[in-house]
């Protein structure tokens, strides 16, 4: 399985993602440069975290116009699997590949800490392999991760089983106390209707090894290549 | 005659901070009166910040060499320690106090940018950052504004740049009311054979400026107000630089790509004194000259004067000397990262640095006369012991009544809510501490930040330490304690201390009592570093940190020689955390319990006495303790290992209990005052927990280091008990401890 990880000039989680996918999960990983237009025949693309082009305007607002993104958008529209983590999620929303938007955290502060996630969607590949009753411990690190979507959009997310993860507590309870950033319905990640484009604020690549004393993120990244049973 | 080349006057020189005898010295060097531009160049290069003129005499007494040094202090931008496997670790700490006092957000942000540039200029990739912050009284609204701005500035810059913050300290005292301290440390890794030198060589080699354009930001001081020089008023010259972490990230990646080529002769970042400092230091280091065309420097503003271009401290810029013939290779790398790279001059034979503007020579000075170790002045300052020192030494702890066990319950609750003791979570959650996926302490809380070294079995243990109250009590002992505490922290994790960097924050060096603190601090640091075999790889001196009092006098900040230390853990499988693992573990103290309550948080904040000697300290015994802690970790006998520091034993035990929601049952020592036992800060102690079955091996190892451990008690399921008295459950104590700082900050 060949997976491409895109590097924008201000990406700073690209090498972490490359390391997790290749060293911890054993995938064949290629790096894709933002100025290139060649996806090198990859079977899935990951947009990593960071500050793509500095993000002084709005996170991800400029990255969607880069040469590589034109190819990624076409790839996604053809059913190719694309995962955006953190800044990658913001870019996918800006590019219109995912519904909703990511606002400033309610506290107006950057937040970096471990959170618990409840796997929700039973039909999306990145969450369907995770036990919905066992919360996953995965870190967040963002200033703009407060997910928002209008009423209609939310209804359709629910109807189509597009909510990937919700922030929860240690016991799996989804409530205000376990919501780190003010996200609507504690939403931490969503996918598109076709269930081939995924976005999440938490960083699974930061939870993939014994070295980090946390391997909960492996199940999520493995989901990227999960077969979907009809 | 144009103002830039008109002869400088003594008035101008003094306004720029030069002393009359220094102005005379410049005339002697040049054999003529310097023109205005040249005088500006000398004024910044001979400033305290660049020349270390009031500190170098004493700094030279510090030990520089050790068994693991690749690059020693003063040889390059930062010292480099050999960590084996062909890798070196470059690290340094620097202050950004004055900019942060004026504009906390940009001041702190550019401090982070500057220290990281020092590291990657050498070809090292920064892998971890730490910081050490000090502010005034937290109940003062200005303190809140400063703290929020500084933390956000450090966070926004570092989070975007993408290097995790893995450790730090935060301390409040009214001596820092107007003048906070912001010290930032960066740690990088490089392949030992790929070090980029900050040296220019090879006459004819082209000189490039790369990175951001040059603007009027950060031009030194409002002293340029002289209307003879420019039409503009000094108010238009912002004295604080503005940071752009995205540019810094591009510069980082481009610099590291350059380090893999043969095209670079030398490279130096532009920090203080911008183009002036980088051109003169690189030339002097290589014993060559330079010819620089200032009009070729990409500018952010029109109509900049030569001195403005020379002195601008615009951020995210580097000076690069390229091997002639390989210019295209270098250009290609900067093009890839969309960075400016402008050819602004050449390396020349001889010692002269010549600055041109549109073909006209505006400055012609011998480079060696500008720099530290060359012609820059060196002063010996007077010092004298202040009267209050003797007063503090006379403190007698028997005059403080010993509280009862019941009273200690209340004291314990108050202690854990003090801003100097309570959790700093509000701060560190705003920093990305996990980017890079090498921070082992996210899920293994430890006495020091521990980061894996990719491609090896090793890890680095990193810490910054300085309890300035101890240094105020006794500069020499207090500074020795700062070094010892750093080494103790690193030893608790199982790593072996390698070397230190220092950030010396003091008041005005022309005040003999302040200088006495400085001299004492250096002597204490030297003694501790020699004994603990941790040479000084470099650092930074920041004088003139003071707070003006209403009566017009100035009060210096607590003398604050911050110590940044790096240790090497050969096999990270033996990494030992500070958290108790399970109920039933036995708790031992290594090192003596004493009646010492000197200079403790308890004495200062609960009892209310601010003058006392430094705490109990025995440097010889520290060495044995550290070796024992290292061996206990390496043999995996210690389930948890944590040094006894600020707040004393009670706080130490609570910090060990909280991560897993456990408690402890403790028995005090009849022969020691109860307040000193629980809250005293006598040095040379650590607490370890172990499995019952490991006791024999544990005693053998302690014995071999000449240590007699004391059994304190055992780990409980969650209840905290001292001498059968219930002090609360872990969960409720943790709620106080975790939220106290945030509550104080949001309390209007």
Tab-separated table of N, CA and C in Angstrom, chain A residues 9-13 16 19 33-35 51-54 56 108-114 137 139-141 205-206 210-214, chain B residues 152 159-162 244-246 249-250 335-338 426 429-440 442-444 452 454 572:
chain	number	residue	atom	x	y	z
A	9	UNK	N	4.951	24.298	2.601
A	9	UNK	CA	6.174	24.867	3.193
A	9	UNK	C	6.098	25.002	4.715
A	10	UNK	N	4.887	25.235	5.237
A	10	UNK	CA	4.759	25.408	6.686
A	10	UNK	C	4.205	24.183	7.393
A	11	UNK	N	4.177	23.035	6.704
A	11	UNK	CA	3.767	21.805	7.387
A	11	UNK	C	4.798	21.518	8.464
A	12	UNK	N	4.354	21.117	9.642
A	12	UNK	CA	5.366	20.718	10.620
A	12	UNK	C	5.079	19.350	11.237
A	13	UNK	N	3.989	18.722	10.796
A	13	UNK	CA	3.707	17.363	11.268
A	13	UNK	C	3.898	16.363	10.132
A	16	UNK	N	6.338	13.635	11.068
A	16	UNK	CA	5.739	12.786	12.106
A	16	UNK	C	4.795	11.777	11.452
A	19	UNK	N	6.770	9.212	9.532
A	19	UNK	CA	7.373	8.269	10.473
A	19	UNK	C	6.340	7.267	10.985
A	33	UNK	N	5.434	17.111	-2.675
A	33	UNK	CA	5.803	18.524	-2.473
A	33	UNK	C	4.689	19.427	-3.003
A	34	UNK	N	4.405	20.484	-2.295
A	34	UNK	CA	3.244	21.334	-2.632
A	34	UNK	C	3.306	21.942	-4.024
A	35	UNK	N	4.522	22.088	-4.551
A	35	UNK	CA	4.624	22.708	-5.882
A	35	UNK	C	4.482	21.678	-7.000
A	51	UNK	N	1.188	24.672	9.641
A	51	UNK	CA	0.678	26.009	9.306
A	51	UNK	C	0.980	26.238	7.831
A	52	UNK	N	0.355	25.402	6.969
A	52	UNK	CA	0.660	25.272	5.545
A	52	UNK	C	1.413	26.427	4.897
A	53	UNK	N	0.811	27.623	4.884
A	53	UNK	CA	1.499	28.779	4.291
A	53	UNK	C	1.597	29.894	5.322
A	54	UNK	N	1.807	29.525	6.557
A	54	UNK	CA	1.856	30.511	7.631
A	54	UNK	C	0.504	30.692	8.303
A	56	UNK	N	-1.647	33.011	8.275
A	56	UNK	CA	-1.939	34.289	8.928
A	56	UNK	C	-3.342	34.765	8.563
A	108	UNK	N	-10.229	30.853	22.887
A	108	UNK	CA	-9.357	31.733	22.091
A	108	UNK	C	-7.880	31.382	22.313
A	109	UNK	N	-7.614	30.244	22.864
A	109	UNK	CA	-6.220	29.856	23.109
A	109	UNK	C	-5.887	28.587	22.336
A	110	UNK	N	-4.622	28.472	21.991
A	110	UNK	CA	-4.113	27.217	21.437
A	110	UNK	C	-4.172	26.174	22.556
A	111	UNK	N	-4.586	24.968	22.202
A	111	UNK	CA	-4.666	23.916	23.230
A	111	UNK	C	-3.915	22.683	22.748
A	112	UNK	N	-2.969	22.235	23.555
A	112	UNK	CA	-2.258	20.992	23.261
A	112	UNK	C	-2.384	20.078	24.466
A	113	UNK	N	-3.085	18.957	24.290
A	113	UNK	CA	-3.169	17.973	25.367
A	113	UNK	C	-3.791	16.675	24.851
A	114	UNK	N	-3.691	15.655	25.650
A	114	UNK	CA	-4.365	14.403	25.329
A	114	UNK	C	-5.860	14.571	25.508
A	137	UNK	N	-7.219	7.394	23.253
A	137	UNK	CA	-6.465	8.537	23.780
A	137	UNK	C	-5.604	9.089	22.648
A	139	UNK	N	-3.816	12.940	21.121
A	139	UNK	CA	-3.613	14.356	21.449
A	139	UNK	C	-4.243	15.321	20.441
A	140	UNK	N	-4.593	16.497	20.937
A	140	UNK	CA	-4.933	17.616	20.050
A	140	UNK	C	-3.869	18.693	20.225
A	141	UNK	N	-3.746	19.555	19.207
A	141	UNK	CA	-2.823	20.698	19.274
A	141	UNK	C	-3.266	21.693	18.221
A	205	UNK	N	-1.110	10.400	14.508
A	205	UNK	CA	0.323	10.086	14.312
A	205	UNK	C	1.130	10.339	15.578
A	206	UNK	N	0.541	11.043	16.539
A	206	UNK	CA	1.236	11.285	17.804
A	206	UNK	C	0.914	10.194	18.828
A	210	UNK	N	5.165	2.594	21.256
A	210	UNK	CA	5.559	2.350	22.646
A	210	UNK	C	6.501	3.473	23.121
A	211	UNK	N	7.288	4.010	22.192
A	211	UNK	CA	8.205	5.092	22.530
A	211	UNK	C	7.425	6.265	23.127
A	212	UNK	N	6.225	6.479	22.609
A	212	UNK	CA	5.387	7.575	23.105
A	212	UNK	C	4.418	7.080	24.175
A	213	UNK	N	4.508	5.798	24.514
A	213	UNK	CA	3.634	5.184	25.518
A	213	UNK	C	2.159	5.343	25.156
A	214	UNK	N	1.868	5.338	23.871
A	214	UNK	CA	0.478	5.429	23.425
A	214	UNK	C	0.403	4.975	21.970
B	152	UNK	N	1.428	33.628	24.974
B	152	UNK	CA	0.859	33.550	23.629
B	152	UNK	C	1.940	33.772	22.560
B	159	UNK	N	4.690	27.116	18.083
B	159	UNK	CA	3.728	26.144	17.554
B	159	UNK	C	3.782	26.124	16.038
B	160	UNK	N	3.924	27.301	15.451
B	160	UNK	CA	3.976	27.380	14.003
B	160	UNK	C	5.325	26.868	13.484
B	161	UNK	N	6.375	27.236	14.181
B	161	UNK	CA	7.716	26.796	13.784
B	161	UNK	C	7.818	25.271	13.885
B	162	UNK	N	7.130	24.685	14.838
B	162	UNK	CA	7.010	23.227	14.867
B	162	UNK	C	8.069	22.496	15.674
B	244	UNK	N	8.071	36.428	12.392
B	244	UNK	CA	7.302	35.738	11.370
B	244	UNK	C	7.746	34.270	11.372
B	245	UNK	N	7.048	33.441	12.133
B	245	UNK	CA	7.499	32.054	12.294
B	245	UNK	C	7.477	31.255	10.996
B	246	UNK	N	6.618	31.654	10.057
B	246	UNK	CA	6.562	30.943	8.783
B	246	UNK	C	7.875	31.145	8.012
B	249	UNK	N	10.503	29.061	9.587
B	249	UNK	CA	10.393	27.643	9.216
B	249	UNK	C	11.031	27.422	7.837
B	250	UNK	N	10.780	28.350	6.910
B	250	UNK	CA	11.373	28.223	5.578
B	250	UNK	C	12.893	28.322	5.678
B	335	UNK	N	15.398	29.279	-3.709
B	335	UNK	CA	14.234	29.383	-4.596
B	335	UNK	C	13.188	28.353	-4.219
B	336	UNK	N	13.662	27.131	-3.953
B	336	UNK	CA	12.728	26.065	-3.597
B	336	UNK	C	11.865	26.487	-2.421
B	337	UNK	N	12.470	27.185	-1.464
B	337	UNK	CA	11.734	27.591	-0.256
B	337	UNK	C	11.209	29.026	-0.363
B	338	UNK	N	11.233	29.577	-1.593
B	338	UNK	CA	10.692	30.924	-1.842
B	338	UNK	C	11.279	31.981	-0.912
B	426	UNK	N	-1.969	25.826	32.807
B	426	UNK	CA	-2.549	26.922	32.014
B	426	UNK	C	-1.518	27.421	30.986
B	429	UNK	N	-0.261	24.100	28.336
B	429	UNK	CA	-1.243	23.607	27.357
B	429	UNK	C	-1.356	24.527	26.148
B	430	UNK	N	-0.816	25.734	26.248
B	430	UNK	CA	-0.828	26.637	25.094
B	430	UNK	C	0.372	26.411	24.176
B	431	UNK	N	1.251	25.528	24.592
B	431	UNK	CA	2.429	25.210	23.775
B	431	UNK	C	2.265	23.828	23.164
B	432	UNK	N	2.655	23.687	21.899
B	432	UNK	CA	2.671	22.348	21.320
B	432	UNK	C	3.870	21.607	21.910
B	433	UNK	N	3.583	20.650	22.762
B	433	UNK	CA	4.664	19.928	23.433
B	433	UNK	C	4.914	18.579	22.767
B	434	UNK	N	4.139	18.264	21.709
B	434	UNK	CA	4.202	16.905	21.163
B	434	UNK	C	4.642	16.824	19.709
B	435	UNK	N	4.650	17.970	19.009
B	435	UNK	CA	5.062	17.931	17.599
B	435	UNK	C	6.481	17.359	17.529
B	436	UNK	N	6.720	16.579	16.497
B	436	UNK	CA	8.022	15.920	16.374
B	436	UNK	C	7.973	14.475	16.840
B	437	UNK	N	6.924	14.150	17.567
B	437	UNK	CA	6.684	12.790	18.111
B	437	UNK	C	7.930	12.137	18.722
B	438	UNK	N	8.652	12.945	19.504
B	438	UNK	CA	9.788	12.377	20.233
B	438	UNK	C	9.695	12.677	21.727
B	439	UNK	N	8.673	13.443	22.131
B	439	UNK	CA	8.584	13.809	23.549
B	439	UNK	C	8.035	12.632	24.353
B	440	UNK	N	8.899	12.013	25.115
B	440	UNK	CA	8.519	10.829	25.889
B	440	UNK	C	7.782	11.190	27.170
B	442	UNK	N	5.153	13.240	27.562
B	442	UNK	CA	3.703	13.460	27.460
B	442	UNK	C	2.974	12.410	28.296
B	443	UNK	N	3.345	11.187	28.100
B	443	UNK	CA	2.669	10.096	28.802
B	443	UNK	C	3.545	9.449	29.877
B	444	UNK	N	4.691	10.074	30.150
B	444	UNK	CA	5.566	9.604	31.234
B	444	UNK	C	6.084	10.833	31.965
B	452	UNK	N	13.336	11.348	22.619
B	452	UNK	CA	14.057	10.272	21.944
B	452	UNK	C	14.967	10.849	20.873
B	454	UNK	N	16.077	9.936	17.433
B	454	UNK	CA	15.696	9.020	16.361
B	454	UNK	C	16.928	8.321	15.773
B	572	UNK	N	17.016	4.432	26.303
B	572	UNK	CA	15.795	5.063	26.802
B	572	UNK	C	14.790	4.062	27.358
